[in-house]
Structures are given as structure tokens and as C-alpha cells.
Short mmCIF file of C-alpha atoms in Angstrom, two decimals:
data_model
loop_
_atom_site.label_atom_id
_atom_site.label_comp_id
_atom_site.label_asym_id
_atom_site.label_seq_id
_atom_site.Cartn_x
_atom_site.Cartn_y
_atom_site.Cartn_z
CA MET A 159 119.09 116.73 146.06
CA GLN A 160 116.60 115.06 143.75
CA GLN A 161 117.34 117.64 141.08
CA ARG A 162 121.11 116.96 141.36
CA GLN A 163 120.48 113.21 141.19
CA ARG A 164 118.29 113.71 138.14
CA GLU A 165 120.95 115.82 136.41
CA MET A 166 123.65 113.25 137.22
CA LEU A 167 121.54 110.36 135.94
CA THR A 168 120.56 112.26 132.80
CA ARG A 169 124.21 113.05 132.04
CA GLN A 170 125.22 109.47 132.81
CA SER A 171 122.43 108.14 130.62
CA SER A 172 123.52 110.41 127.77
CA GLU A 173 127.11 109.15 127.96
CA ARG A 174 125.96 105.56 128.20
CA GLN A 175 123.69 105.99 125.19
CA SER A 176 126.68 107.16 123.16
CA ARG A 177 128.54 103.98 124.10
CA ILE A 178 125.48 101.87 123.25
CA ASP A 179 125.25 103.53 119.84
CA ARG A 180 128.91 102.80 119.14
CA MET A 181 128.55 99.19 120.31
CA GLN A 182 125.50 98.64 118.13
CA GLN A 183 127.40 99.99 115.14
CA ARG A 184 130.28 97.65 115.96
CA VAL A 185 127.94 94.65 116.21
CA GLN A 186 126.33 95.54 112.88
CA GLN A 187 129.76 95.83 111.26
CA LEU A 188 130.79 92.42 112.59
CA GLN A 189 127.53 90.84 111.44
CA SER A 190 128.02 92.22 107.94
CA GLN A 191 131.54 90.79 107.62
CA LYS A 192 132.04 87.40 105.98
CA PRO A 193 135.52 86.15 106.89
CA GLU A 194 137.04 83.33 104.92
CA GLY A 195 138.28 80.21 106.63
CA VAL A 196 137.09 78.36 109.72
CA ARG A 197 139.62 80.02 112.04
CA ALA A 198 138.62 83.52 110.95
CA GLN A 199 134.94 82.67 111.30
CA ARG A 200 135.44 81.37 114.83
CA ALA A 201 137.41 84.47 115.77
CA GLN A 202 134.60 86.64 114.44
CA GLU A 203 132.00 84.65 116.40
CA ARG A 204 134.00 85.09 119.63
CA THR A 205 134.37 88.80 119.04
CA LEU A 206 130.67 89.14 118.23
CA GLN A 207 129.70 87.23 121.38
CA THR A 208 131.92 89.49 123.46
CA GLN A 209 130.47 92.63 121.90
CA ASN A 210 126.91 91.38 122.45
CA ARG A 211 127.63 90.66 126.12
CA LEU A 212 129.06 94.14 126.58
CA LEU A 213 126.13 95.67 124.76
CA GLN A 214 123.60 93.78 126.88
CA ARG A 215 125.41 94.87 130.05
CA GLU A 216 125.34 98.52 128.98
CA GLN A 217 121.67 98.24 128.05
CA GLY A 218 120.90 96.69 131.43
CA MET A 219 122.70 99.50 133.25
CA GLN A 220 120.91 102.04 131.06
CA GLN A 221 117.60 100.45 131.98
CA ARG A 222 118.43 100.67 135.70
CA ASP A 223 119.40 104.33 135.31
CA GLN A 224 116.08 105.02 133.60
CA ALA A 225 114.22 103.20 136.38
CA ARG A 226 115.98 105.39 138.93
CA LEU A 227 115.02 108.47 136.93
CA GLN A 228 111.43 107.31 136.93
CA ARG A 229 111.43 106.81 140.70
CA LEU A 230 112.64 110.38 141.11
CA GLY A 231 109.49 111.53 139.31
CA PRO A 232 109.13 113.92 136.40
CA GLU A 233 111.27 117.01 136.17
CA SER A 234 109.45 119.88 137.83
CA THR A 235 109.87 122.62 135.25
CA THR A 236 107.85 125.70 134.57
CA VAL A 237 106.93 124.31 131.18
CA GLY A 238 105.78 121.06 132.75
CA ARG A 239 103.63 122.77 135.40
CA ALA A 240 102.06 125.19 132.95
CA ALA A 241 101.27 122.42 130.45
CA THR A 242 99.82 119.91 132.94
CA ALA A 243 96.14 120.73 132.54
CA ALA A 244 96.35 121.22 128.77
CA ALA A 245 98.36 118.02 128.31
CA VAL A 246 95.87 115.93 130.26
CA GLN A 247 92.95 117.37 128.33
CA ALA A 248 94.73 116.77 125.03
CA ALA A 249 95.54 113.21 126.05
CA GLU A 250 91.87 112.52 126.77
CA ARG A 251 90.74 113.69 123.35
CA GLY A 252 91.25 112.09 119.99
CA ARG A 253 92.31 108.60 121.05
CA PHE A 254 90.96 105.28 119.84
CA ALA A 255 90.00 104.27 123.39
CA GLU A 256 88.45 107.57 124.47
CA ARG A 257 84.87 106.29 124.53
CA PHE A 258 85.78 103.31 126.73
CA ARG A 259 86.96 105.49 129.62
CA GLU A 260 83.33 106.01 130.67
CA GLN A 261 82.60 102.38 131.48
CA ALA A 262 81.47 101.24 134.92
CA PRO A 263 84.13 101.63 137.65
CA ALA A 264 84.10 97.92 138.51
CA GLN A 265 84.63 96.94 134.89
CA ALA A 266 87.34 99.57 134.51
CA GLN A 267 89.17 98.35 137.59
CA ALA A 268 89.00 94.73 136.41
CA ALA A 269 90.53 95.70 133.07
CA LEU A 270 93.23 97.77 134.75
CA THR A 271 94.10 94.94 137.16
CA THR A 272 94.34 92.47 134.28
CA ARG A 273 96.63 94.76 132.32
CA GLN A 274 98.89 95.70 135.20
CA SER A 275 99.26 92.04 136.13
CA GLY A 276 100.23 91.13 132.56
CA TRP A 277 97.73 88.27 132.55
CA ALA A 278 97.21 86.04 129.55
CA PRO A 279 93.56 85.67 128.47
CA ARG A 280 92.98 82.42 130.35
CA GLN A 281 94.55 83.85 133.48
CA ALA A 282 92.15 86.80 133.31
CA TRP A 283 89.16 84.52 132.69
CA ARG A 284 90.12 82.46 135.71
CA TYR A 285 89.28 85.55 137.79
CA ARG A 286 86.15 86.24 135.70
CA HIS A 287 87.83 89.29 134.18
CA PRO A 288 87.70 90.09 130.45
CA ALA A 289 91.00 89.74 128.63
CA VAL A 290 92.71 93.00 127.69
CA PHE A 291 95.48 94.02 125.34
CA VAL A 292 98.80 93.53 127.13
CA ALA A 293 101.33 95.64 125.27
CA TRP A 294 104.56 94.53 126.93
CA LEU A 295 105.71 91.71 129.16
CA GLY A 296 109.37 92.30 129.89
CA PRO A 297 111.11 93.00 126.58
CA VAL A 298 108.40 91.27 124.50
CA PHE A 299 105.77 93.34 122.69
CA TRP A 300 102.28 91.79 122.47
CA PRO A 301 103.30 88.71 124.48
CA TYR A 302 100.01 86.86 123.95
CA ALA A 303 99.70 87.46 120.23
CA TYR A 304 99.56 83.74 119.42
CA SER A 305 96.66 82.99 121.76
CA ASP A 306 94.87 86.21 120.81
CA ILE A 307 94.76 85.12 117.16
CA PHE A 308 92.42 82.32 118.17
CA ASN A 309 90.76 83.57 121.34
CA TYR A 310 89.70 86.96 120.01
CA THR A 311 88.58 85.45 116.72
CA PHE A 312 86.15 83.02 118.31
CA TRP A 313 85.50 84.39 121.77
CA SER A 314 85.51 88.13 121.23
CA TYR A 315 82.97 88.62 124.03
CA GLY A 316 85.60 87.27 126.44
CA TYR A 317 87.70 90.36 125.73
CA GLU A 318 87.31 93.90 127.02
CA PRO A 319 85.26 95.75 124.35
CA GLY A 320 88.02 98.29 123.78
CA TYR A 321 90.73 95.69 123.19
CA TRP A 322 91.70 96.83 119.70
CA ALA A 323 91.24 100.50 120.51
CA TYR A 324 93.83 100.20 123.28
CA ALA A 325 96.06 98.12 121.02
CA TYR A 326 96.16 101.00 118.53
CA ASP A 327 96.80 103.59 121.25
CA ASP A 328 99.59 101.47 122.73
CA PHE A 329 101.16 100.96 119.34
CA VAL A 330 101.55 104.70 118.82
CA ASP A 331 102.24 105.61 122.46
CA THR A 332 105.08 103.13 122.79
CA VAL A 333 107.13 104.77 120.05
CA PHE A 334 107.23 108.08 121.86
CA TRP A 335 106.62 107.38 125.53
CA GLY A 336 107.97 103.87 125.97
CA GLY A 337 106.19 100.90 127.49
CA ASP A 338 104.84 102.83 130.47
CA GLY A 339 103.73 106.14 129.01
CA PRO A 340 101.99 108.75 131.16
CA TYR A 341 99.04 109.22 128.81
CA SER A 342 98.06 105.63 128.09
CA ALA A 343 96.10 104.61 131.19
CA TYR A 344 93.90 101.63 130.50
CA ALA A 345 90.19 102.14 131.12
CA SER A 346 90.82 103.49 134.59
CA ALA A 347 88.22 105.40 136.54
CA ASN A 348 91.06 107.83 137.32
CA PRO A 349 93.25 107.37 134.24
CA TYR A 350 95.87 109.99 135.07
CA ASP A 351 96.66 108.82 138.58
CA TYR A 352 100.32 108.51 137.68
CA PRO A 353 103.45 110.59 138.43
CA GLN A 354 102.52 114.25 138.14
CA ALA A 355 104.55 117.42 137.89
CA GLY A 356 105.16 118.76 141.37
CA GLY A 357 106.26 115.52 142.99
CA GLY A 358 103.00 113.70 143.79
CA SER A 359 102.80 110.21 142.37
CA ARG A 360 101.22 106.84 142.67
CA ALA A 361 103.29 104.67 140.38
CA ARG A 362 101.80 101.81 138.45
CA PRO A 363 102.99 98.33 139.35
CA ARG A 364 104.76 96.59 136.50
CA ALA A 365 104.14 92.99 135.54
CA SER A 366 107.12 90.80 136.33
CA VAL A 367 108.33 88.19 133.91
CA SER A 368 110.44 85.12 134.55
CA PRO A 369 112.90 83.53 132.10
CA GLN A 370 110.64 80.47 132.03
CA THR A 371 107.64 82.57 130.99
CA LEU A 372 109.62 84.24 128.23
CA GLN A 373 110.87 80.85 127.04
CA GLN A 374 107.29 79.60 126.77
CA LEU A 375 106.04 82.72 125.01
CA CYS A 376 108.93 82.72 122.57
CA GLY A 377 109.96 79.10 122.16
CA THR A 378 106.72 77.19 122.64
CA PRO A 379 103.79 79.62 122.32
CA ASP A 380 101.41 76.73 121.59
CA LYS A 381 101.87 75.25 125.10
CA GLY A 382 100.51 76.14 128.50
CA VAL A 383 98.20 79.10 129.02
CA THR A 384 98.47 80.15 125.40
CA ALA A 385 97.47 76.78 123.90
CA TRP A 386 94.54 76.67 121.52
CA PRO A 387 91.66 74.53 122.93
CA LEU A 388 91.06 72.56 119.75
CA ALA A 389 89.90 69.56 121.79
CA ASP A 390 87.02 71.67 123.16
CA ILE A 391 86.01 72.50 119.59
CA ALA A 392 85.97 68.84 118.60
CA LYS A 393 83.88 67.98 121.66
CA ALA A 394 81.36 70.74 120.91
CA VAL A 395 80.86 70.20 117.16
CA ARG A 396 81.37 66.40 117.00
CA PRO A 397 82.98 66.52 113.56
CA ALA A 398 82.25 63.91 110.93
CA PRO A 399 85.26 62.01 109.50
CA GLU A 400 85.77 64.46 106.62
CA GLN A 401 85.42 67.37 109.05
CA ARG A 402 87.89 65.69 111.41
CA ALA A 403 90.45 65.72 108.61
CA LEU A 404 89.91 69.46 108.16
CA LEU A 405 90.26 69.97 111.92
CA ASP A 406 93.56 68.09 111.79
CA GLU A 407 94.69 70.48 109.06
CA LEU A 408 93.77 73.37 111.37
CA LYS A 409 95.86 71.80 114.13
CA THR A 410 98.81 71.54 111.74
CA ALA A 411 98.34 75.17 110.71
CA ALA A 412 98.23 76.17 114.40
CA ALA A 413 101.56 74.43 115.01
CA ASN A 414 103.09 76.06 111.96
CA ALA A 415 101.81 79.44 113.12
CA ALA A 416 103.47 78.92 116.49
CA GLY A 417 106.77 78.39 114.74
CA VAL A 418 106.85 81.87 113.22
CA PHE A 419 106.84 83.47 116.69
CA LYS A 420 110.08 81.87 117.83
CA ASP A 421 112.31 84.50 116.22
CA SER A 422 110.10 87.48 117.05
CA CYS A 423 110.84 87.74 120.78
CA ALA A 424 113.41 90.24 121.98
CA GLU A 425 115.72 89.09 124.75
CA THR A 426 116.78 92.58 125.78
CA TYR A 427 114.76 95.71 126.34
CA ALA A 428 114.57 98.22 123.51
CA LEU A 429 115.58 101.50 125.14
CA THR A 430 115.31 103.86 122.17
CA PRO A 431 112.23 104.89 120.16
CA PRO A 432 113.62 103.37 116.92
CA GLY A 433 114.45 100.18 118.79
CA ARG A 434 110.95 99.95 120.27
CA LEU A 435 109.37 100.50 116.88
CA ARG A 436 111.42 97.71 115.31
CA ALA A 437 110.59 95.35 118.19
CA MET A 438 106.90 96.02 117.58
CA MET A 439 107.26 95.59 113.82
CA ASN A 440 108.95 92.24 114.36
CA ARG A 441 106.08 90.93 116.48
CA ILE A 442 103.36 92.35 114.24
CA SER A 443 105.02 90.80 111.18
CA ALA A 444 105.13 87.42 112.92
CA THR A 445 101.49 87.73 113.98
CA LEU A 446 100.39 88.66 110.47
CA GLU A 447 102.28 85.72 109.01
CA ALA A 448 100.65 83.42 111.57
CA VAL A 449 97.17 84.70 110.67
CA LYS A 450 97.83 84.05 106.99
CA ILE A 451 98.89 80.49 107.84
CA VAL A 452 95.82 79.78 109.97
CA ARG A 453 93.12 81.57 107.99
CA PRO A 454 92.70 79.16 105.01
CA ALA A 455 92.56 76.09 107.25
CA LEU A 456 90.12 77.81 109.58
CA GLU A 457 87.84 78.87 106.76
CA ASN A 458 87.83 75.37 105.31
CA PHE A 459 86.92 73.77 108.63
CA TYR A 460 84.31 76.33 109.66
CA ASN A 461 82.61 76.33 106.27
CA SER A 462 82.35 72.54 106.39
CA LEU A 463 80.18 72.71 109.52
CA SER A 464 76.41 72.56 109.50
CA ASP A 465 74.37 75.43 110.92
CA GLU A 466 73.94 73.53 114.19
CA GLN A 467 77.66 72.81 114.43
CA GLN A 468 78.53 76.43 113.74
CA ALA A 469 76.11 77.54 116.45
CA SER A 470 77.72 75.12 118.91
CA PHE A 471 81.14 76.36 117.87
CA ASN A 472 80.12 79.99 118.39
CA ALA A 473 78.74 79.20 121.85
CA LEU A 474 82.14 78.08 123.14
CA GLY A 475 83.97 80.54 125.32
CA PRO A 476 85.26 81.54 128.73
CA ASN A 477 83.08 82.18 131.74
CA VAL A 478 83.56 85.90 132.30
CA GLY A 479 80.02 86.72 133.40
CA GLU A 480 77.35 88.22 131.22
CA HIS A 481 78.29 89.24 127.71
CA PRO A 482 75.38 91.30 126.33
CA PRO A 483 74.86 91.38 122.55
CA GLN A 484 75.49 95.11 122.38
CA GLN A 485 79.16 94.45 123.07
CA GLN A 486 79.35 92.76 119.71
CA ALA A 487 78.57 95.87 117.68
CA ASN A 488 79.37 99.56 117.45
CA VAL A 489 82.25 99.43 119.90
CA GLU A 490 85.03 100.94 117.85
CA GLY A 491 84.36 104.63 117.24
CA CYS A 492 87.27 105.17 114.86
CA GLY A 493 85.88 107.94 112.69
CA ASP A 494 87.13 111.04 114.49
CA PRO A 495 90.68 112.36 114.01
CA LYS A 496 93.11 111.02 116.62
CA SER A 497 94.79 114.30 117.52
CA GLY A 498 95.60 113.09 121.04
CA LEU A 499 97.84 110.41 119.59
CA THR A 500 99.77 112.53 117.10
CA GLN A 501 99.87 116.12 118.29
CA LEU A 502 100.63 115.60 121.96
CA PRO A 503 103.91 113.66 121.65
CA ILE A 504 105.23 116.04 118.99
CA GLN A 505 104.45 119.01 121.23
CA ARG A 506 106.21 117.39 124.17
CA ILE A 507 109.23 116.54 122.04
CA GLU A 508 109.49 120.17 121.02
CA ALA A 509 109.21 121.31 124.64
CA VAL A 510 111.82 118.87 125.93
CA LEU A 511 114.34 118.62 123.06
CA HIS A 512 114.05 122.15 121.60
CA PRO A 513 114.79 121.00 118.03
CA ALA A 514 115.97 123.66 115.58
CA GLY A 515 116.95 123.87 111.94
CA LYS A 516 117.26 120.44 110.34
CA GLN A 517 116.03 118.80 113.54
CA LYS A 518 112.77 120.76 113.39
CA GLU A 519 112.33 119.89 109.72
CA ALA A 520 112.88 116.20 110.49
CA LEU A 521 110.41 116.39 113.38
CA ASP A 522 107.80 117.91 111.06
CA ARG A 523 108.26 114.96 108.70
CA LEU A 524 107.92 112.56 111.64
CA SER A 525 104.69 114.30 112.64
CA GLU A 526 103.31 113.96 109.11
CA ALA A 527 104.30 110.29 108.88
CA THR A 528 102.71 109.51 112.25
CA ALA A 529 99.47 111.25 111.26
CA LYS A 530 99.32 109.26 108.01
CA GLY A 531 99.96 106.03 109.88
CA VAL A 532 97.15 106.73 112.34
CA GLU A 533 94.80 107.49 109.43
CA GLY A 534 95.55 104.00 108.13
CA LEU A 535 94.69 102.53 111.54
CA GLN A 536 91.39 104.40 111.48
CA ALA A 537 90.52 102.93 108.09
CA ALA A 538 91.18 99.39 109.36
CA CYS A 539 89.03 99.87 112.44
CA PRO A 540 85.49 98.72 111.56
CA ASN A 541 82.43 100.24 113.18
CA ASP A 542 80.98 96.79 113.81
CA VAL A 543 82.55 93.60 115.10
CA PRO A 544 82.02 90.83 112.49
CA LEU A 545 79.55 88.22 113.68
CA THR A 546 81.40 85.13 112.42
CA PRO A 547 84.80 83.83 113.49
CA VAL A 548 85.95 83.79 109.88
CA GLY A 549 84.95 87.43 109.52
CA ARG A 550 86.76 88.39 112.73
CA LEU A 551 89.95 86.68 111.61
CA GLU A 552 89.77 88.54 108.31
CA ALA A 553 89.29 91.81 110.21
CA MET A 554 92.28 90.92 112.39
CA GLN A 555 94.42 90.47 109.28
CA HIS A 556 93.36 93.90 108.01
CA ARG A 557 94.22 95.45 111.39
CA LEU A 558 97.67 93.88 111.43
CA GLU A 559 98.35 94.98 107.87
CA ALA A 560 97.36 98.52 108.83
CA MET A 561 99.64 98.47 111.90
CA LEU A 562 102.56 97.23 109.84
CA THR A 563 101.91 99.83 107.13
CA ALA A 564 101.78 102.56 109.78
CA ALA A 565 105.06 101.36 111.25
CA LYS A 566 106.73 101.37 107.85
CA LEU A 567 105.56 104.94 107.31
CA VAL A 568 106.93 106.10 110.66
CA GLU A 569 110.20 104.13 110.69
CA PRO A 570 112.27 106.16 108.17
CA ALA A 571 111.02 109.48 109.55
CA LEU A 572 111.77 108.40 113.11
CA ASP A 573 115.26 107.17 112.16
CA GLU A 574 115.97 110.43 110.35
CA PHE A 575 114.88 112.59 113.29
CA TYR A 576 116.72 110.45 115.85
CA ALA A 577 119.93 110.65 113.82
CA THR A 578 119.86 114.47 113.99
CA LEU A 579 119.83 114.53 117.80
CA SER A 580 122.80 115.06 120.05
CA SER A 581 123.60 112.45 122.72
CA GLU A 582 121.92 114.62 125.35
CA GLN A 583 118.78 114.98 123.23
CA LYS A 584 118.71 111.24 122.54
CA ALA A 585 118.88 110.51 126.26
CA ARG A 586 115.95 112.85 126.85
CA PHE A 587 113.95 111.36 123.97
CA ASN A 588 114.65 107.85 125.24
CA THR A 589 113.13 108.81 128.60
CA LEU A 590 110.53 111.27 127.37
CA GLN A 591 107.89 110.14 129.83
CA GLN A 592 110.16 111.01 132.79
CA VAL A 593 111.20 114.45 131.57
CA ALA A 594 108.04 115.50 129.74
CA GLY A 595 105.64 115.81 132.65
CA PRO A 596 102.92 115.68 133.74
#
């Protein structure tokens, strides 16, 4: 019965994806038109609104179908069963976060709880847990990007040591597996305790998100739990009048940085690999722009401080327990090739989609582009965490630039490969984590 339900949902998802593709093309056509006259413009706006409502409804139904597929568990195929052990071993090797899987069980569980709950940094610190990289909250990629710009820059010890390593893994995983991929467990003592081929499963809880939370993250990221504690800085360093003026400039830059995030939040879930990649690129671009806005003002203010003031500034931070000095250095481990990130998804795509001819050629180009993008991430991953806030912000800018460059390398190859697929293949690619096993 489960197999019949899976086949029905897969077929239904394939047909629905075809309708979504046609609707998206229609919306793009309408957006590109420039009618003359007020009446024609209003008619176009009404038509566009109607098409967007229909598209959102179809996407919502597609999302529910995919959730039902996920609850049914992965397809129990001979290929899936035979590849289980090899796939798990491959997933463990050659990832940015590989070395952080061996941390203490208590620390691993705290990080996993924080991630599954979708907690912002301050919410995690409230429970004396280190902040972690939260990839998705609802349809929004990197929901706490605005607060992380500041918090990681100045309070890096308040974050899980593998924060950026997991950010890189998530960035690549999301393209192929979606926001809940089977190979991207976060620092868990039992990282593959997820749906397995053969029917056994213990599904991960997903963080819920309210419209109010999304409105804050997208419309007013400088309020609430994501606000920058500039008042705490002023209290700690006791700025002189000329320094106070520079701090005010930093406050202005922070507000301007918040503004660039308002158009980077997606209101609907991206259900296709190309759609997910573009959603990530949109957020990363906004984050990079925000860093470039903040960095000059931050450098000016920090450099104006005396040695004592800088020491007081550096001592600020959340109460997350002990933060030994060794966490500040040699935590990245980016030198080795990341085969687990690039080879595994391509192998699973081949096993599930069976590409041939031009499809196989396009997949080879996608594999090459992904490998080049990951090489760029490796180069931007320093072996040591910079010791000054200014240095960490500069490193953050380099990381973001590398992520955006990687995305731009992958985007055309991914679009080309996706365009060669049939509707059935697209539906399987869209839900690769459910049909790929383990």
C-alpha cells in the first residue's frame, strides 16, 4: 500500500511540477510586459496577482505532497539497500564539518537541539547553548544572517566551533537534497539517525515559523532577538565624545544594513534545486552587501579605541559556559578535498534519474562546476580564526564572496541540467532525499 501511495504521489507531483513550470513562465512573461496606459497596467496587475495566487496554491499543494512522500519514508529499492553502507561512509568523508562530529556527546546534543529548534543566537545563549548555523527557517535561507554579522564577528566563542564548516556543507547540500537532506546531520553523536532504506526511521523535528517571526526577520531584522547590542558596547568601552560620534556612525550603518535584508526573504518555499539555489544567492548577496556597509564604520570605531577599551570590547559576550582559547584557533580543517559534498549527490542523481545522452553530459558539467565552487569555499576557509573583530568581519566578507562565487559557478550548469529533464525526472530531483535512500 505504501508503494502504491508513493507511486501515486510521485506521479501527482510530476504533473503538478509541470503546471508550476508553466505558471512560472506565465508570471515571467507578464512581468516582462510593459503595457501602455493606466487601464492596461491595472489589468496586467490583476492578471499577475491572480497568476501569483494560483502559483502559490500549487506550490503549497506540491509541498504537502512532498511532506507526505517524506512521511512514507525512502523508496526501498535494491539500489538503495545495496548503496546504504557506502553512501553513509561517503557522506562522512570529505565534508567541511567532518572533524566536528567527534565532539563530546553533550556538546553535540546541545548543538543539534539548537539547530532543530531554529533558535536565534540569543535564544540559544539563553539556554547556555552555543549558537549554530541555522540554514532554513520556513522559506527563508540563513534567517539570522543580520545578527550573525555582528554576533559572530565579536563573540565568536559564543558560537559552535564548526559554525562556518556546517554553513558550507549546508550551502552545497541544500542545492541537491533540499533543506532537510539525509546526509547533513549537525554534530550529532548518531548523525545518520534519520529515515533509512528498509522502513526504519526517526524523523527530525522541523522548526516551526510564524508569520510574525518571518515579518520580523524580513521587515525589521534590527529589532527583537536579532538586534545588535550597541548599548552594551557603549557601556563597556565608555567612549569619549569623538568616539561616541563614530559609534553613532556604526549605529547608522547597522540600520542601513538592516534595510538591505528586506527584499531578500522568500515568502514561498523553493521546491526545485534551481529555486533553492537562487533563494540562497539572494540572501548571501544581501548579507555581503550588509557587511560592506558595516565594515568601514566598524573599523573606524574599533581603531579609535585605546588598548584598554578594545580589551573591554573583546570581553563582551554571551554566557554560554567556558570558552577555552583553543576554540579560537585551528578549528576549520579546510585543506582536504571535499569529495563527500560533490561526488555523493552526483552519484545519487545518476542512480535515481538515470540520465543519458545530453542529460549525462549536462550532469558532468554540473559536477565539474560544483567541484570548482567547493574549491573556492576551501580557499576562503582560514585555518585560524582571526583574533580581532575587524579581522573576523573581513574573513566573513571573504567567505560570503566565496559562497556567492560558488553559486554563480553552479547556477548555469544546474539550470542547464534541470532543463534537460523530463517532468518525471524533475519531480524525482526535487525530492531527491526521499527517493535516493538511505
